[in-house]
Amino acid sequence: MDKIDIDGTPFSVLLDRAVKIKSSQSAHLAQKYNALPNFVQSSLFPSDEVINARNLGSFTERFDAAMAWKEDGNAAYREGRFDVALEKYKMSLTLFRYVENSNPNIKNEGIKDEYLREIMYVPKNNDEEQQLHQFLVKLYNNLALTSLKRNDHRTAIQACDCAIKVDRQNDKSFYLRAQARIAPKSASAIDEELAMMDLRAAVTINPHNKQARKQLQEARLRIRSQRTLDKNAFAGLFNRGEVYDTNELDEEKDARRKCLENDRIKVKEESLKSRDQVVNKVDFRNPTEKMLASADAMGVDLSDPQTIEMLEQMQKEKNGGAEVCYDSIEEQQTISTAEIPNKYSSTRLFKLVRGATMLCVALIVYIRLLNSFVQYQMNA
């Protein structure tokens, strides 16, 4: 497939680009694929040469083919042809790690996760595993170094992540990842901190890594200098003067405090006044003729003990639990406790709750009276 070139670009590369354009229209269907590093994504469209190498029978044959491409990449890197070096490293990697597609209509439908699977070569014995791991770490580091040369810092970090996942004791991988973190001009303070952590790891693994030690010292100086600048900047921010006049703020606070205190005193006085107010007591258990006439006109049976108990309870609820009574039922309904002037929502809420309670009690009385009436009609 690579033998067909269009303006010097291999056909497989053009096909890869075309499918990616199509897939961008349905990116939500290929989230797992898009999360893969680009040096793994590119394995979805292998050249004939790569396919033939994958079909080699033994590990040794496959490993030799991968090693040959890696050496070609090293030669291209030394010559400064970083794009060629990167492609050779990708070809070498794709013999042991690649993505396989099972959708024959991928050209029209685009890339979909449901048709993809990532394949990792599984060594048959410990010797193959050790040999493969050493090879992959070097290959990932080469991918990272080449990506740094191409200013592709994201890919460089991804390659280092893969190398560290294979071998966490490789100081070069941590060192290269630190370089990739701080290389961009847009590197933030967080990137500096993460880079310093990587450099510490590299120096811990290999105390003789002079480059890592030097970079670690420089990183410490940069972070210390940045913290000093930030401290001075924030200190200057808070020392640039007051937005408000402090005297006016104190006077306003005092006025508010006095206002609140006066309101509390008024509330307390009115509450005590309403509780201490004495009105002629209504004795529902010994009603007068006037009370009986008023009750009969309202349909209230003062001979019912439950009705009397509920009326007494309503009287207490209406007056905040105080024993304040009235001459008649009409007076009890028309006279209310003195309204306490209060503009605060908590007191208003208390009034609403008290009113709702009284309404519920009245409703209960009504239901009981209705029940008594129904029983009376049935007995009659």
GROMACS .gro file of C-alpha atoms in nm:
model
  380
    1MET     CA    1   0.000   0.000   0.000
    2ASP     CA    2   0.287   0.240   0.079
    3LYS     CA    3   0.418   0.191  -0.277
    4ILE     CA    4   0.135   0.414  -0.404
    5ASP     CA    5   0.237   0.775  -0.342
    6ILE     CA    6   0.042   1.093  -0.412
    7ASP     CA    7   0.270   1.395  -0.425
    8GLY     CA    8   0.523   1.204  -0.218
    9THR     CA    9   0.271   1.106   0.056
   10PRO     CA   10   0.203   0.732   0.109
   11PHE     CA   11  -0.152   0.628   0.032
   12SER     CA   12  -0.196   0.474   0.379
   13VAL     CA   13  -0.124   0.813   0.537
   14LEU     CA   14  -0.380   0.982   0.311
   15LEU     CA   15  -0.634   0.714   0.396
   16ASP     CA   16  -0.566   0.766   0.766
   17ARG     CA   17  -0.628   1.140   0.730
   18ALA     CA   18  -0.949   1.091   0.531
   19VAL     CA   19  -1.096   0.853   0.785
   20LYS     CA   20  -1.006   1.087   1.071
   21ILE     CA   21  -1.190   1.372   0.898
   22LYS     CA   22  -1.494   1.149   0.863
   23SER     CA   23  -1.464   1.033   1.223
   24SER     CA   24  -1.452   1.389   1.355
   25GLN     CA   25  -1.819   1.416   1.261
   26SER     CA   26  -1.902   1.130   1.498
   27ALA     CA   27  -1.635   1.174   1.764
   28HIS     CA   28  -1.868   1.059   2.041
   29LEU     CA   29  -1.868   0.711   1.887
   30ALA     CA   30  -1.489   0.680   1.914
   31GLN     CA   31  -1.408   0.819   2.257
   32LYS     CA   32  -1.180   0.530   2.355
   33TYR     CA   33  -0.995   0.552   2.026
   34ASN     CA   34  -0.949   0.927   2.057
   35ALA     CA   35  -0.806   0.881   2.406
   36LEU     CA   36  -0.521   0.668   2.271
   37PRO     CA   37  -0.182   0.828   2.189
   38ASN     CA   38  -0.147   0.915   1.822
   39PHE     CA   39   0.138   0.668   1.782
   40VAL     CA   40  -0.113   0.393   1.869
   41GLN     CA   41  -0.402   0.543   1.671
   42SER     CA   42  -0.194   0.536   1.353
   43SER     CA   43  -0.167   0.157   1.377
   44LEU     CA   44  -0.532   0.127   1.271
   45PHE     CA   45  -0.430   0.164   0.905
   46PRO     CA   46  -0.110  -0.040   0.866
   47SER     CA   47   0.092  -0.067   0.549
   48ASP     CA   48   0.139  -0.402   0.371
   49GLU     CA   49   0.491  -0.413   0.507
   50VAL     CA   50   0.366  -0.389   0.863
   51ILE     CA   51   0.091  -0.647   0.806
   52ASN     CA   52   0.345  -0.893   0.667
   53ALA     CA   53   0.574  -0.838   0.966
   54ARG     CA   54   0.284  -0.901   1.207
   55ASN     CA   55   0.219  -1.233   1.038
   56LEU     CA   56   0.570  -1.357   1.103
   57GLY     CA   57   0.558  -1.683   1.294
   58SER     CA   58   0.813  -1.647   1.572
   59PHE     CA   59   0.885  -1.376   1.827
   60THR     CA   60   1.243  -1.357   1.707
   61GLU     CA   61   1.142  -1.276   1.350
   62ARG     CA   62   0.896  -1.012   1.463
   63PHE     CA   63   1.146  -0.864   1.706
   64ASP     CA   64   1.418  -0.847   1.439
   65ALA     CA   65   1.182  -0.660   1.203
   66ALA     CA   66   1.089  -0.413   1.477
   67MET     CA   67   1.454  -0.364   1.569
   68ALA     CA   68   1.541  -0.290   1.206
   69TRP     CA   69   1.280  -0.014   1.184
   70LYS     CA   70   1.396   0.126   1.516
   71GLU     CA   71   1.753   0.148   1.384
   72ASP     CA   72   1.624   0.323   1.071
   73GLY     CA   73   1.451   0.571   1.299
   74ASN     CA   74   1.771   0.629   1.498
   75ALA     CA   75   1.960   0.700   1.176
   76ALA     CA   76   1.695   0.947   1.059
   77TYR     CA   77   1.700   1.116   1.402
   78ARG     CA   78   2.079   1.164   1.388
   79GLU     CA   79   2.034   1.323   1.047
   80GLY     CA   80   1.771   1.562   1.180
   81ARG     CA   81   1.485   1.404   0.983
   82PHE     CA   82   1.254   1.385   1.279
   83ASP     CA   83   0.931   1.319   1.084
   84VAL     CA   84   1.087   1.013   0.919
   85ALA     CA   85   1.228   0.898   1.250
   86LEU     CA   86   0.885   0.925   1.411
   87GLU     CA   87   0.721   0.715   1.139
   88LYS     CA   88   0.985   0.444   1.171
   89TYR     CA   89   0.939   0.431   1.548
   90LYS     CA   90   0.563   0.399   1.500
   91MET     CA   91   0.610   0.113   1.255
   92SER     CA   92   0.837  -0.061   1.501
   93LEU     CA   93   0.586  -0.024   1.785
   94THR     CA   94   0.291  -0.143   1.579
   95LEU     CA   95   0.433  -0.496   1.566
   96PHE     CA   96   0.369  -0.535   1.938
   97ARG     CA   97   0.090  -0.287   2.010
   98TYR     CA   98  -0.179  -0.191   1.764
   99VAL     CA   99  -0.550  -0.128   1.710
  100GLU     CA  100  -0.750  -0.367   1.496
  101ASN     CA  101  -1.077  -0.284   1.317
  102SER     CA  102  -1.356  -0.532   1.239
  103ASN     CA  103  -1.590  -0.296   1.053
  104PRO     CA  104  -1.556  -0.345   0.676
  105ASN     CA  105  -1.748  -0.021   0.613
  106ILE     CA  106  -1.516   0.200   0.815
  107LYS     CA  107  -1.450   0.429   0.517
  108ASN     CA  108  -1.817   0.533   0.506
  109GLU     CA  109  -1.915   0.505   0.872
  110GLY     CA  110  -1.596   0.631   1.030
  111ILE     CA  111  -1.417   0.499   1.338
  112LYS     CA  112  -1.637   0.343   1.606
  113ASP     CA  113  -1.520   0.199   1.936
  114GLU     CA  114  -1.756  -0.097   1.911
  115TYR     CA  115  -1.559  -0.234   1.615
  116LEU     CA  116  -1.213  -0.176   1.760
  117ARG     CA  117  -0.985  -0.369   1.992
  118GLU     CA  118  -0.636  -0.288   2.111
  119ILE     CA  119  -0.395  -0.578   2.080
  120MET     CA  120  -0.085  -0.618   2.295
  121TYR     CA  121   0.164  -0.888   2.210
  122VAL     CA  122   0.189  -1.146   2.490
  123PRO     CA  123   0.538  -1.298   2.537
  124LYS     CA  124   0.552  -1.674   2.574
  125ASN     CA  125   0.822  -1.687   2.840
  126ASN     CA  126   1.021  -1.472   3.082
  127ASP     CA  127   1.309  -1.420   2.839
  128GLU     CA  128   1.078  -1.284   2.571
  129GLU     CA  129   0.900  -1.065   2.828
  130GLN     CA  130   1.225  -0.914   2.956
  131GLN     CA  131   1.357  -0.858   2.606
  132LEU     CA  132   1.030  -0.699   2.490
  133HIS     CA  133   1.002  -0.471   2.794
  134GLN     CA  134   1.353  -0.334   2.749
  135PHE     CA  135   1.284  -0.277   2.381
  136LEU     CA  136   0.951  -0.101   2.443
  137VAL     CA  137   1.096   0.134   2.706
  138LYS     CA  138   1.371   0.244   2.467
  139LEU     CA  139   1.122   0.279   2.184
  140TYR     CA  140   0.882   0.491   2.390
  141ASN     CA  141   1.170   0.711   2.503
  142ASN     CA  142   1.276   0.755   2.140
  143LEU     CA  143   0.919   0.852   2.051
  144ALA     CA  144   0.923   1.106   2.335
  145LEU     CA  145   1.259   1.252   2.235
  146THR     CA  146   1.157   1.280   1.870
  147SER     CA  147   0.825   1.441   1.965
  148LEU     CA  148   1.013   1.697   2.175
  149LYS     CA  149   1.220   1.786   1.871
  150ARG     CA  150   0.898   1.837   1.678
  151ASN     CA  151   0.751   2.050   1.963
  152ASP     CA  152   0.476   1.792   2.009
  153HIS     CA  153   0.487   1.803   2.389
  154ARG     CA  154   0.159   1.622   2.444
  155THR     CA  155   0.274   1.318   2.248
  156ALA     CA  156   0.607   1.327   2.429
  157ILE     CA  157   0.431   1.312   2.767
  158GLN     CA  158   0.210   1.025   2.646
  159ALA     CA  159   0.515   0.829   2.527
  160CYS     CA  160   0.685   0.880   2.864
  161ASP     CA  161   0.369   0.767   3.042
  162CYS     CA  162   0.378   0.444   2.841
  163ALA     CA  163   0.747   0.389   2.916
  164ILE     CA  164   0.696   0.446   3.290
  165LYS     CA  165   0.402   0.205   3.287
  166VAL     CA  166   0.634  -0.065   3.151
  167ASP     CA  167   0.929   0.021   3.379
  168ARG     CA  168   0.896   0.259   3.672
  169GLN     CA  169   1.269   0.243   3.738
  170ASN     CA  170   1.377   0.410   3.416
  171ASP     CA  171   1.515   0.752   3.508
  172LYS     CA  172   1.532   0.868   3.147
  173SER     CA  173   1.154   0.841   3.108
  174PHE     CA  174   1.095   1.065   3.410
  175TYR     CA  175   1.358   1.311   3.290
  176LEU     CA  176   1.206   1.335   2.939
  177ARG     CA  177   0.858   1.380   3.080
  178ALA     CA  178   0.982   1.667   3.296
  179GLN     CA  179   1.130   1.827   2.984
  180ALA     CA  180   0.801   1.788   2.798
  181ARG     CA  181   0.608   1.952   3.084
  182ILE     CA  182   0.815   2.270   3.107
  183ALA     CA  183   0.909   2.306   2.738
  184PRO     CA  184   0.589   2.483   2.621
  185LYS     CA  185   0.578   2.860   2.661
  186SER     CA  186   0.233   2.817   2.812
  187ALA     CA  187   0.365   2.594   3.093
  188SER     CA  188   0.192   2.681   3.420
  189ALA     CA  189   0.302   2.666   3.782
  190ILE     CA  190   0.134   2.326   3.806
  191ASP     CA  191   0.344   2.201   3.515
  192GLU     CA  192   0.654   2.326   3.699
  193GLU     CA  193   0.553   2.137   4.012
  194LEU     CA  194   0.484   1.816   3.816
  195ALA     CA  195   0.816   1.850   3.633
  196MET     CA  196   0.999   1.888   3.963
  197MET     CA  197   0.832   1.571   4.090
  198ASP     CA  198   0.950   1.384   3.779
  199LEU     CA  199   1.303   1.518   3.822
  200ARG     CA  200   1.306   1.409   4.185
  201ALA     CA  201   1.203   1.062   4.076
  202ALA     CA  202   1.476   1.053   3.812
  203VAL     CA  203   1.744   1.159   4.062
  204THR     CA  204   1.615   0.910   4.319
  205ILE     CA  205   1.636   0.626   4.066
  206ASN     CA  206   1.975   0.733   3.934
  207PRO     CA  207   2.169   0.978   4.154
  208HIS     CA  208   2.437   0.993   3.882
  209ASN     CA  209   2.200   1.148   3.627
  210LYS     CA  210   2.374   1.487   3.606
  211GLN     CA  211   2.124   1.638   3.364
  212ALA     CA  212   1.832   1.553   3.592
  213ARG     CA  213   2.012   1.693   3.898
  214LYS     CA  214   2.089   2.015   3.714
  215GLN     CA  215   1.732   2.052   3.590
  216LEU     CA  216   1.599   1.979   3.939
  217GLN     CA  217   1.810   2.257   4.089
  218GLU     CA  218   1.693   2.500   3.821
  219ALA     CA  219   1.332   2.399   3.875
  220ARG     CA  220   1.361   2.462   4.249
  221LEU     CA  221   1.503   2.809   4.184
  222ARG     CA  222   1.226   2.892   3.936
  223ILE     CA  223   0.951   2.779   4.172
  224ARG     CA  224   1.106   2.963   4.468
  225SER     CA  225   1.138   3.279   4.261
  226GLN     CA  226   0.780   3.248   4.134
  227ARG     CA  227   0.646   3.203   4.486
  228THR     CA  228   0.829   3.517   4.598
  229LEU     CA  229   0.684   3.713   4.306
  230ASP     CA  230   0.335   3.585   4.381
  231LYS     CA  231   0.369   3.672   4.749
  232ASN     CA  232   0.481   4.026   4.669
  233ALA     CA  233   0.208   4.068   4.409
  234PHE     CA  234  -0.067   3.961   4.648
  235ALA     CA  235   0.080   4.165   4.932
  236GLY     CA  236   0.078   4.473   4.710
  237LEU     CA  237  -0.278   4.398   4.608
  238PHE     CA  238  -0.402   4.410   4.967
  239ASN     CA  239  -0.194   4.715   5.058
  240ARG     CA  240  -0.320   4.944   4.783
  241GLY     CA  241  -0.569   5.125   5.006
  242GLU     CA  242  -0.918   5.074   5.137
  243VAL     CA  243  -1.215   5.069   4.907
  244TYR     CA  244  -1.439   5.211   5.183
  245ASP     CA  245  -1.390   5.470   5.453
  246THR     CA  246  -1.337   5.275   5.774
  247ASN     CA  247  -1.498   5.548   5.986
  248GLU     CA  248  -1.816   5.535   5.779
  249LEU     CA  249  -1.822   5.156   5.805
  250ASP     CA  250  -1.789   5.172   6.186
  251GLU     CA  251  -2.068   5.430   6.211
  252GLU     CA  252  -2.292   5.220   5.990
  253LYS     CA  253  -2.223   4.910   6.202
  254ASP     CA  254  -2.306   5.100   6.522
  255ALA     CA  255  -2.631   5.229   6.373
  256ARG     CA  256  -2.733   4.882   6.265
  257ARG     CA  257  -2.645   4.741   6.606
  258LYS     CA  258  -2.856   5.006   6.784
  259CYS     CA  259  -3.145   4.948   6.546
  260LEU     CA  260  -3.138   4.575   6.610
  261GLU     CA  261  -3.122   4.628   6.985
  262ASN     CA  262  -3.419   4.868   6.980
  263ASP     CA  263  -3.620   4.621   6.773
  264ARG     CA  264  -3.544   4.344   7.021
  265ILE     CA  265  -3.658   4.562   7.311
  266LYS     CA  266  -3.982   4.656   7.133
  267VAL     CA  267  -4.056   4.293   7.049
  268LYS     CA  268  -3.998   4.189   7.409
  269GLU     CA  269  -4.215   4.470   7.551
  270GLU     CA  270  -4.503   4.406   7.312
  271SER     CA  271  -4.484   4.034   7.375
  272LEU     CA  272  -4.499   4.080   7.754
  273LYS     CA  273  -4.778   4.335   7.716
  274SER     CA  274  -4.987   4.098   7.505
  275ARG     CA  275  -4.925   3.808   7.744
  276ASP     CA  276  -5.003   4.013   8.053
  277GLN     CA  277  -5.318   4.164   7.909
  278VAL     CA  278  -5.615   4.045   8.118
  279VAL     CA  279  -5.958   4.017   7.971
  280ASN     CA  280  -6.266   3.877   8.140
  281LYS     CA  281  -6.229   3.505   8.131
  282VAL     CA  282  -6.454   3.293   7.909
  283ASP     CA  283  -6.566   2.986   8.096
  284PHE     CA  284  -6.671   2.748   7.820
  285ARG     CA  285  -6.762   2.483   8.075
  286ASN     CA  286  -7.019   2.714   8.241
  287PRO     CA  287  -7.153   2.917   7.947
  288THR     CA  288  -7.385   3.212   7.996
  289GLU     CA  289  -7.710   3.254   7.805
  290LYS     CA  290  -7.537   3.505   7.576
  291MET     CA  291  -7.260   3.254   7.500
  292LEU     CA  292  -7.513   2.977   7.434
  293ALA     CA  293  -7.708   3.202   7.197
  294SER     CA  294  -7.392   3.304   7.015
  295ALA     CA  295  -7.276   2.942   6.994
  296ASP     CA  296  -7.615   2.824   6.870
  297ALA     CA  297  -7.613   3.093   6.601
  298MET     CA  298  -7.269   2.969   6.487
  299GLY     CA  299  -7.369   2.604   6.501
  300VAL     CA  300  -7.139   2.522   6.794
  301ASP     CA  301  -7.253   2.276   7.060
  302LEU     CA  302  -7.117   2.396   7.395
  303SER     CA  303  -7.251   2.087   7.565
  304ASP     CA  304  -6.998   1.865   7.383
  305PRO     CA  305  -6.686   1.811   7.603
  306GLN     CA  306  -6.461   1.767   7.299
  307THR     CA  307  -6.586   2.096   7.154
  308ILE     CA  308  -6.520   2.277   7.482
  309GLU     CA  309  -6.169   2.130   7.502
  310MET     CA  310  -6.089   2.238   7.146
  311LEU     CA  311  -6.222   2.592   7.209
  312GLU     CA  312  -6.005   2.625   7.516
  313GLN     CA  313  -5.706   2.501   7.318
  314MET     CA  314  -5.778   2.752   7.041
  315GLN     CA  315  -5.791   3.028   7.302
  316LYS     CA  316  -5.447   2.931   7.432
  317GLU     CA  317  -5.298   2.894   7.084
  318LYS     CA  318  -5.423   3.233   6.977
  319ASN     CA  319  -5.264   3.404   7.276
  320GLY     CA  320  -4.933   3.224   7.267
  321GLY     CA  321  -5.028   2.984   7.546
  322ALA     CA  322  -5.137   3.262   7.788
  323GLU     CA  323  -5.465   3.235   7.981
  324VAL     CA  324  -5.627   3.533   7.806
  325CYS     CA  325  -6.005   3.500   7.774
  326TYR     CA  326  -6.296   3.697   7.632
  327ASP     CA  327  -6.658   3.777   7.717
  328SER     CA  328  -6.804   3.589   7.420
  329ILE     CA  329  -6.718   3.377   7.125
  330GLU     CA  330  -6.759   3.673   6.890
  331GLU     CA  331  -6.512   3.875   7.096
  332GLN     CA  332  -6.273   3.584   7.098
  333GLN     CA  333  -6.278   3.576   6.717
  334THR     CA  334  -6.250   3.954   6.665
  335ILE     CA  335  -5.993   4.052   6.927
  336SER     CA  336  -5.636   3.947   6.843
  337THR     CA  337  -5.313   3.991   7.022
  338ALA     CA  338  -5.122   4.312   6.960
  339GLU     CA  339  -4.916   4.280   6.647
  340ILE     CA  340  -4.548   4.291   6.728
  341PRO     CA  341  -4.359   4.522   6.492
  342ASN     CA  342  -4.083   4.316   6.349
  343LYS     CA  343  -3.934   4.328   6.001
  344TYR     CA  344  -3.731   4.010   6.031
  345SER     CA  345  -3.828   3.698   5.840
  346SER     CA  346  -3.793   3.466   6.142
  347THR     CA  347  -4.076   3.645   6.331
  348ARG     CA  348  -4.292   3.652   6.022
  349LEU     CA  349  -4.236   3.280   5.983
  350PHE     CA  350  -4.345   3.231   6.346
  351LYS     CA  351  -4.669   3.422   6.278
  352LEU     CA  352  -4.739   3.214   5.969
  353VAL     CA  353  -4.683   2.891   6.160
  354ARG     CA  354  -4.906   3.009   6.446
  355GLY     CA  355  -5.180   3.110   6.202
  356ALA     CA  356  -5.156   2.775   6.026
  357THR     CA  357  -5.185   2.598   6.362
  358MET     CA  358  -5.499   2.792   6.451
  359LEU     CA  359  -5.648   2.711   6.111
  360CYS     CA  360  -5.580   2.340   6.162
  361VAL     CA  361  -5.743   2.350   6.508
  362ALA     CA  362  -6.050   2.525   6.368
  363LEU     CA  363  -6.072   2.265   6.093
  364ILE     CA  364  -6.058   1.985   6.348
  365VAL     CA  365  -6.339   2.149   6.549
  366TYR     CA  366  -6.545   2.181   6.234
  367ILE     CA  367  -6.495   1.816   6.144
  368ARG     CA  368  -6.594   1.705   6.492
  369LEU     CA  369  -6.903   1.924   6.486
  370LEU     CA  370  -6.996   1.785   6.147
  371ASN     CA  371  -6.949   1.432   6.276
  372SER     CA  372  -7.174   1.509   6.576
  373PHE     CA  373  -7.438   1.650   6.346
  374VAL     CA  374  -7.430   1.341   6.125
  375GLN     CA  375  -7.466   1.113   6.426
  376TYR     CA  376  -7.753   1.324   6.556
  377GLN     CA  377  -7.935   1.294   6.221
  378MET     CA  378  -7.881   0.920   6.212
  379ASN     CA  379  -8.014   0.877   6.564
  380ALA     CA  380  -8.310   1.094   6.484
   0.00000   0.00000   0.00000
